[in-house]
CSV table of C-alpha atoms and ligand atoms in Angstrom, one decimal:
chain,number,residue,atom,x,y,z
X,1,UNK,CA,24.8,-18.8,38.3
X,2,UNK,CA,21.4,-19.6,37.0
X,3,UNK,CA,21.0,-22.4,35.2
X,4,UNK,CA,18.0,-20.2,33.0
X,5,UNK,CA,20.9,-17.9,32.1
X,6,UNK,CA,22.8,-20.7,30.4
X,7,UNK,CA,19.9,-22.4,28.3
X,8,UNK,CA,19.3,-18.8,27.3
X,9,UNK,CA,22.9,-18.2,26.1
X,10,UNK,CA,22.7,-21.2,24.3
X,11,UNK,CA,19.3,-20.9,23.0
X,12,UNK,CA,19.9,-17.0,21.6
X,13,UNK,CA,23.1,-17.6,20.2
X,14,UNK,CA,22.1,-20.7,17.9
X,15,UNK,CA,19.1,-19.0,17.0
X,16,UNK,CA,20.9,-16.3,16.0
X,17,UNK,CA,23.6,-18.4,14.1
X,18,UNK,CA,20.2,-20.0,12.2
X,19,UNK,CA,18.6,-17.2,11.3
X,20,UNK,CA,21.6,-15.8,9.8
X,21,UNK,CA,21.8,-18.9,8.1
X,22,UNK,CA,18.7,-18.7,6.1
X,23,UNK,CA,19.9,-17.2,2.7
X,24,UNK,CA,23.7,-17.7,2.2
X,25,UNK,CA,26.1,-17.7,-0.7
X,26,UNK,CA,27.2,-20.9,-0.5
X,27,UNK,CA,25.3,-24.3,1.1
X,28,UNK,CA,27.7,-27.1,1.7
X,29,UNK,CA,26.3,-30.7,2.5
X,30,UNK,CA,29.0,-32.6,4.6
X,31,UNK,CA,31.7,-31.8,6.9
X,32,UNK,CA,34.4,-34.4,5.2
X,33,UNK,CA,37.2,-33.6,4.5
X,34,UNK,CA,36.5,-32.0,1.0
X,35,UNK,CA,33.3,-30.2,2.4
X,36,UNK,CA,35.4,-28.4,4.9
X,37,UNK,CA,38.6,-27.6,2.6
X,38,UNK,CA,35.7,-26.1,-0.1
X,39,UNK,CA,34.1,-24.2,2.7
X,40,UNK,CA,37.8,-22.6,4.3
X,41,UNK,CA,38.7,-21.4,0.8
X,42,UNK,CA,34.8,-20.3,0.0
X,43,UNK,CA,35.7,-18.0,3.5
X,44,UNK,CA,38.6,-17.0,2.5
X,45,UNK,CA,37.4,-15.2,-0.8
X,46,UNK,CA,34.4,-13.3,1.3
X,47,UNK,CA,31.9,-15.5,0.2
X,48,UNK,CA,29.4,-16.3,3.1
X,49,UNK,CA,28.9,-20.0,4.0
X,50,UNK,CA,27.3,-22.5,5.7
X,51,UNK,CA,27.8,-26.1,6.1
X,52,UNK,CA,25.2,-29.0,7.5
X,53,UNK,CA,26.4,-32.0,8.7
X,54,UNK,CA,24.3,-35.6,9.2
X,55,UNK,CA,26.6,-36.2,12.4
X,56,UNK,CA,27.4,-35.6,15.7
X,57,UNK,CA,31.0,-35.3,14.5
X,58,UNK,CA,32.7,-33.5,11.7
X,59,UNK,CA,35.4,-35.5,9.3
X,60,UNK,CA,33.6,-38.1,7.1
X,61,UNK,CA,36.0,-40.5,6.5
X,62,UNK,CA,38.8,-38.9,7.7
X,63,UNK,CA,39.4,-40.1,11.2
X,64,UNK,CA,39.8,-43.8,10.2
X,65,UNK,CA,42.2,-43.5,8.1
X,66,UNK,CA,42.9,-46.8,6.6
X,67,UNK,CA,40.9,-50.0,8.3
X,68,UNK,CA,41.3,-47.7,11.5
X,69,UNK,CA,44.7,-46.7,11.3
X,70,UNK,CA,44.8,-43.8,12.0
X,71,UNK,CA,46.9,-41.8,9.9
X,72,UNK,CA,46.4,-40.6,5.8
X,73,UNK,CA,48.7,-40.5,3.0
X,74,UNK,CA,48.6,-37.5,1.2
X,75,UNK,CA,50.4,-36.9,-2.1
X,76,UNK,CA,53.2,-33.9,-3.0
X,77,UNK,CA,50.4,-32.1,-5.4
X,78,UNK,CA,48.6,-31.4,-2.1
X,79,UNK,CA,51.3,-30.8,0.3
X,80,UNK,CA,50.6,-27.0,-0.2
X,81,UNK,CA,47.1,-27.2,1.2
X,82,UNK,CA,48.2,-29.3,4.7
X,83,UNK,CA,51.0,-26.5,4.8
X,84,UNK,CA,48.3,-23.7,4.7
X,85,UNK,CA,46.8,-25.6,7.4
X,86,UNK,CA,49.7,-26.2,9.3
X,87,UNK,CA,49.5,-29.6,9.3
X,88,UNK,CA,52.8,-32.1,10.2
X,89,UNK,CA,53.9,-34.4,7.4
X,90,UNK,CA,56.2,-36.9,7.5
X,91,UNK,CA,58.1,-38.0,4.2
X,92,UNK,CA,57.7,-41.3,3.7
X,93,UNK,CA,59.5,-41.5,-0.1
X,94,UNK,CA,59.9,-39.2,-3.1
X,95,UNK,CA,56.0,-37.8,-3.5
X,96,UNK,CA,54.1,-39.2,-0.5
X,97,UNK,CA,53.6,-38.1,3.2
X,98,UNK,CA,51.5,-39.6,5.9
X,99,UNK,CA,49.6,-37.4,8.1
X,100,UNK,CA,47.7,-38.1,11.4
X,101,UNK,CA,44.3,-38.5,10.4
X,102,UNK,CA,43.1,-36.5,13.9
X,103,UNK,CA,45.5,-34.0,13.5
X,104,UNK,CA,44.5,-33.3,10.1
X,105,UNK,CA,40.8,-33.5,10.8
X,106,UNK,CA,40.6,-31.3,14.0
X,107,UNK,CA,42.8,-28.6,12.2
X,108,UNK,CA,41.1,-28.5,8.9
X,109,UNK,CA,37.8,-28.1,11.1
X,110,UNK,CA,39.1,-25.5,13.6
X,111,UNK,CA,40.9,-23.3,10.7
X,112,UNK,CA,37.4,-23.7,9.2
X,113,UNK,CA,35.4,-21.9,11.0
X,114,UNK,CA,37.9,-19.8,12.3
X,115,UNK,CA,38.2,-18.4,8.6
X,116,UNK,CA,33.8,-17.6,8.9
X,117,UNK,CA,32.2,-21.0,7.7
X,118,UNK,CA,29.4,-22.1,10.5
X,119,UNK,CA,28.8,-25.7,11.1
X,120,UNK,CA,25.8,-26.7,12.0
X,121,UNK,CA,26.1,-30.8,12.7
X,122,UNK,CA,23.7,-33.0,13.9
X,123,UNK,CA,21.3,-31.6,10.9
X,124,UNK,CA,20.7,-33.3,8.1
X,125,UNK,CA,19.8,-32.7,4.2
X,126,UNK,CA,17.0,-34.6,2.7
X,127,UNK,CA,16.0,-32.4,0.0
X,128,UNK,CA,16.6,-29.5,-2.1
X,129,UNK,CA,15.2,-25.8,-2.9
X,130,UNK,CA,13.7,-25.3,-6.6
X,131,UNK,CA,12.8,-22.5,-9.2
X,132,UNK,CA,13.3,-22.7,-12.8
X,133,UNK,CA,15.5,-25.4,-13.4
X,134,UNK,CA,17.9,-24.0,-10.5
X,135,UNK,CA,19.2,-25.6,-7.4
X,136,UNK,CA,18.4,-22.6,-5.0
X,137,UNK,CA,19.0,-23.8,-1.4
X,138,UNK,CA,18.4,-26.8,1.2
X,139,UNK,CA,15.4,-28.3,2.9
X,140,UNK,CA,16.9,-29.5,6.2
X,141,UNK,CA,16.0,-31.7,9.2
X,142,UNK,CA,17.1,-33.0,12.6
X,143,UNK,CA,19.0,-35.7,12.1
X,144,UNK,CA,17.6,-37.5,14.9
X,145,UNK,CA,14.0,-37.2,13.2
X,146,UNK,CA,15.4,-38.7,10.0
X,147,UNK,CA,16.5,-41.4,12.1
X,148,UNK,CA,13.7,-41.8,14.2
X,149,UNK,CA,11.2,-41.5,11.2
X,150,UNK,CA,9.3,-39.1,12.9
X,151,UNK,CA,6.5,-37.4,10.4
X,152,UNK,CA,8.4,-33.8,11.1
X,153,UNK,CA,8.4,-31.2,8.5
X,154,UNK,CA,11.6,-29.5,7.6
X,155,UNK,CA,13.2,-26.1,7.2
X,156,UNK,CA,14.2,-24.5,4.5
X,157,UNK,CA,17.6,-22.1,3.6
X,158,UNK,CA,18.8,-20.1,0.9
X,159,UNK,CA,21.9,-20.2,-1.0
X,160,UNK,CA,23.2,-18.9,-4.9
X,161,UNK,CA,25.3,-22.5,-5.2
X,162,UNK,CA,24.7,-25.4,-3.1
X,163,UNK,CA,27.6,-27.8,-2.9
X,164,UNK,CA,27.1,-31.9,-2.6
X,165,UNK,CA,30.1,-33.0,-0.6
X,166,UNK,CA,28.5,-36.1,1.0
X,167,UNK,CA,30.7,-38.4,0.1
X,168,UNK,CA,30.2,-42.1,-1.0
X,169,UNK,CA,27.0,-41.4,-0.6
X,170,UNK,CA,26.7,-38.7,-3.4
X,171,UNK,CA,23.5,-37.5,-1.5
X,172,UNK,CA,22.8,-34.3,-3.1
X,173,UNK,CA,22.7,-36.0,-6.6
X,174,UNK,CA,20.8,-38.8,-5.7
X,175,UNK,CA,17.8,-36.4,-4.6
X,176,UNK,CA,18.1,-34.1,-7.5
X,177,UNK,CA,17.8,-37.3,-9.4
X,178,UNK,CA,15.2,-38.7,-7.8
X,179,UNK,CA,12.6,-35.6,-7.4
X,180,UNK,CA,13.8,-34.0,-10.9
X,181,UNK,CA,14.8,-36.9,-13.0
X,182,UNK,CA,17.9,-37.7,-15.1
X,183,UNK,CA,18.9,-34.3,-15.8
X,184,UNK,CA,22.2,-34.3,-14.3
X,185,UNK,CA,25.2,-33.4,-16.6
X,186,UNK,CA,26.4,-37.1,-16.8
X,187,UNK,CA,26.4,-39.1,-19.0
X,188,UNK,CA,22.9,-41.1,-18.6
X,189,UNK,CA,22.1,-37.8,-16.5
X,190,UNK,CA,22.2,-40.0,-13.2
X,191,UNK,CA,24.4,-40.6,-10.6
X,192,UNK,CA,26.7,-43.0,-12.3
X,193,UNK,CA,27.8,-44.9,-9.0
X,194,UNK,CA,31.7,-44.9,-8.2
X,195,UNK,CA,33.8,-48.2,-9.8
X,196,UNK,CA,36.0,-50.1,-7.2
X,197,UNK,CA,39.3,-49.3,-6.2
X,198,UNK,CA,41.7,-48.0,-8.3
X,199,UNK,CA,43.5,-45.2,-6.4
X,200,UNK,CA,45.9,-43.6,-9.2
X,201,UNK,CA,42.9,-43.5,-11.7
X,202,UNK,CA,40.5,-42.0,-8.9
X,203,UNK,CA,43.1,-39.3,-7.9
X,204,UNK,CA,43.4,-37.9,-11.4
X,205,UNK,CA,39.9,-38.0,-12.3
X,206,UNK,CA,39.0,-36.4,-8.7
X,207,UNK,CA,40.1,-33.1,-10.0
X,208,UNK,CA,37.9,-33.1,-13.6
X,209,UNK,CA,34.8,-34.2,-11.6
X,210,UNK,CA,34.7,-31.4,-9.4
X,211,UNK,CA,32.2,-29.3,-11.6
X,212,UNK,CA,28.5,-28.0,-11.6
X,213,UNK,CA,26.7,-31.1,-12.2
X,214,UNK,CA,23.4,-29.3,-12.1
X,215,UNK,CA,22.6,-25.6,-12.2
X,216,UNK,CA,23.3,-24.1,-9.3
X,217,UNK,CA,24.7,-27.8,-7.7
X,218,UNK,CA,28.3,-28.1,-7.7
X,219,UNK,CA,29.7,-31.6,-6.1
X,220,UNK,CA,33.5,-32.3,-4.9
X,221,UNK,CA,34.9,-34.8,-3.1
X,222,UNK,CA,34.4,-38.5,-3.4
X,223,UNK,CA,30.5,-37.7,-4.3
X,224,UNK,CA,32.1,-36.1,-7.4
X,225,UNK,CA,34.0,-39.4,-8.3
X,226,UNK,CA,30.5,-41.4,-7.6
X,227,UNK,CA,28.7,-39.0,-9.2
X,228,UNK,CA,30.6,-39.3,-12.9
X,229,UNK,CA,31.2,-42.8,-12.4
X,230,UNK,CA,35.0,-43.0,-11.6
X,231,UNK,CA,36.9,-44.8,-8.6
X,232,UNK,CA,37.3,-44.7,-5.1
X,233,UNK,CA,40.6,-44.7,-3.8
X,234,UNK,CA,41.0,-45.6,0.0
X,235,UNK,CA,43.1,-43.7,2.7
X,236,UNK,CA,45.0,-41.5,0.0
X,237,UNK,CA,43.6,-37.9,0.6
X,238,UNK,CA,45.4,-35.5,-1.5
X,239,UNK,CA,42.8,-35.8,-4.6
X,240,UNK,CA,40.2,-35.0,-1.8
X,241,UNK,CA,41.8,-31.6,-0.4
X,242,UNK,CA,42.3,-30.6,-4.1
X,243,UNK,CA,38.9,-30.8,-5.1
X,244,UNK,CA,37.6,-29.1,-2.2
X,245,UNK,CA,40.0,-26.4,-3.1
X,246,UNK,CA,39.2,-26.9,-6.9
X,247,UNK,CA,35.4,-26.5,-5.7
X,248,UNK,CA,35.6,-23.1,-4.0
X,249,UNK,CA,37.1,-21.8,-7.0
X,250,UNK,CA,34.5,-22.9,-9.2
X,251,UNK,CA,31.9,-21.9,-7.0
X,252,UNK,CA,33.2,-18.6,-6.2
X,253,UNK,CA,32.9,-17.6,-9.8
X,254,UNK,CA,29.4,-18.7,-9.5
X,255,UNK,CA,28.7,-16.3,-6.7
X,256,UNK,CA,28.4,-12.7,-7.4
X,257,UNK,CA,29.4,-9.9,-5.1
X,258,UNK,CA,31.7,-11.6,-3.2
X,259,UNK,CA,34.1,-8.6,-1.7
X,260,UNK,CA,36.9,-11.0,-2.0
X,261,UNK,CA,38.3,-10.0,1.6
X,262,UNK,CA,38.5,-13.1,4.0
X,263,UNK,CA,35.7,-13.6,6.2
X,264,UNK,CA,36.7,-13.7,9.5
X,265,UNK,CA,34.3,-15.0,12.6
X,266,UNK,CA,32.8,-12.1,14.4
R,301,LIG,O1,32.5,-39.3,3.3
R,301,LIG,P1,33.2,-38.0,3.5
R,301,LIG,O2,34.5,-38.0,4.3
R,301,LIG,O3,33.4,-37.4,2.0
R,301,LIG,P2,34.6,-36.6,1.3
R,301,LIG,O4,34.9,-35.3,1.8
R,301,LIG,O5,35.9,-37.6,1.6
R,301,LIG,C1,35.9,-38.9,1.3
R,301,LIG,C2,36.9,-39.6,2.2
R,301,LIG,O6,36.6,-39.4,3.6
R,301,LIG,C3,37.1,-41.1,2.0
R,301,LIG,C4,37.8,-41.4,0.7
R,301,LIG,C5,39.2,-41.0,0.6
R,301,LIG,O7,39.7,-41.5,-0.6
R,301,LIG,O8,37.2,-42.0,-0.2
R,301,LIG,O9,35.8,-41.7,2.1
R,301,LIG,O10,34.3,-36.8,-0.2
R,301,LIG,O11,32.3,-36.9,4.2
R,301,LIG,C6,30.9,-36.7,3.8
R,301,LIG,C7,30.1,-36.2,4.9
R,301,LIG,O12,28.8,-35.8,4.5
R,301,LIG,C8,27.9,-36.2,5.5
R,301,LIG,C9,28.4,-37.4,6.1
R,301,LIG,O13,27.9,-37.7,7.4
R,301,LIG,C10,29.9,-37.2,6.1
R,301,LIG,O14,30.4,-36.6,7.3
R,301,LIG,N1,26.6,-36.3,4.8
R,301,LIG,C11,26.2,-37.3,3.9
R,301,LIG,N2,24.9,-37.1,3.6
R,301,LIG,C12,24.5,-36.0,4.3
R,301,LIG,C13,25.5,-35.5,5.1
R,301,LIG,C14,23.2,-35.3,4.3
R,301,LIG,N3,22.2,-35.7,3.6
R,301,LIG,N4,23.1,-34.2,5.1
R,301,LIG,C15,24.1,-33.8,5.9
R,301,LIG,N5,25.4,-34.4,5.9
């Protein structure tokens, strides 16, 4: 076996997977855990997607669990989505399960691109695609020469709707904000900032948040809580799954011409 033979493999097929990236349906920012639930469903209605994540790993906050712990509680509302997934939960009273936050994590990813979604990790999203008052796609880097602070230009991809699922960080927003100005649909038009813990509040409101917050931006996830100013909620993950379901829905009305036959990986 040569060892040219391998770097080749390697090298065509990611190449390949790029350029086939370059104008999607659907751009998702973050592989957490309500990046890759939106991104399974978006598959499953036909609609192409891709999804950039900042990390060598997928998952977010997932695999911590709670302070490390590694397992999740997830609420009865959601038990529907883990049992799509296949996922084992374990009654622990009337409404609530716990789940093993790896199990969970590597299953959700796995089914994930199984259903059609390609991951790309290790790049990062530091800036968007503009015309006419229109989110229209992602400027993307290397990670490692964000981190570096290496004077690199990016890349740029296509996509109809571009989805912030970054989390805490509420990434997305924040640049919209920042390059365009206060013209997201919030209240002041910014990124509000998530309140402190209060997990039943932060469930329910979860679900309302998950929206188009800018044309052509949709945002789920905790980044929809930050975004419209609700709060956080810890290790309770059923709000999360939801919205990433809730957020392929709306998205996928956004998108025209999806077939609506599940996208399966070639
Ligand atoms: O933080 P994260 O897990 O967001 P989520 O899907 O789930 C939140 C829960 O994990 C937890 C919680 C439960 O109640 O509150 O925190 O809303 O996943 C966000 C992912 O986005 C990536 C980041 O590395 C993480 O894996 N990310 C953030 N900014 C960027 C990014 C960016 N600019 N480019 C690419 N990836």
């Amino acid at each position: 076996m040569d060892e040219t033979v391998i770097s080749r493999a390697i090298i065509e097929s990611f190449n390949k997977d790029l350029l086939d990236a370059l104008e999607v349906d659907v751009a998702i920012t973050g592989a957490g855990p309500s990046g890759l639930i939106c991104g399974y469903y978006l598959a499953k209605k036909g609609i192409k997607t891709v999804m950039f994540e900042r990390h060598l790993r997928v998952g977010g906050g997932l695999p911590g669990g709670g302070m490390m712990f590694n397992s999740i509680v997830i609420q009865e509302e959601a038990k529907g989505i883990m049992d799509e997934f296949g996922i084992n939960l374990k009654k622990y009273k009337d409404g609530l399960y716990i789940a093993d936050s790896l199990e969970t994590i590597s299953t959700m990813c796995s089914k994930t691109i199984k259903q059609g979604v390609k991951i790309f990790n290790l790049i990062s999203v530091e800036d968007v695609v503009i015309r006419k008052d229109r989110i229209c796609g992602l400027v993307l880097n290397w990670s490692a020469v964000n981190w570096s602070k290496l004077h690199v230009d990016p890349l740029a991809i296509k996509s109809k709707v571009v989805v912030d699922a970054t989390g805490h960080e509420t990434d997305v927003c924040r640049i919209v904000e920042r390059k365009i100005g206060p013209k997201l649909n919030t209240e002041t038009g910014k990124v509000i900032g998530e309140k402190s813990m209060w997990a039943e509040v932060g469930e329910g409101e979860i679900v309302k948040n998950t929206r188009e917050v800018y044309p052509g931006l949709v945002v789920c996830g905790m980044a929809a809580n930050a975004v419209y100013g609700s709060p956080r909620m810890g290790a309770i993950f059923g709000g999360m799954f939801i919205s990433g379901k809730k957020a392929a829905d709306v998205v996928g009305k956004m998108v025209k011409g999806s077939n609506g036959a599940p996208r399966a990986k070639a």
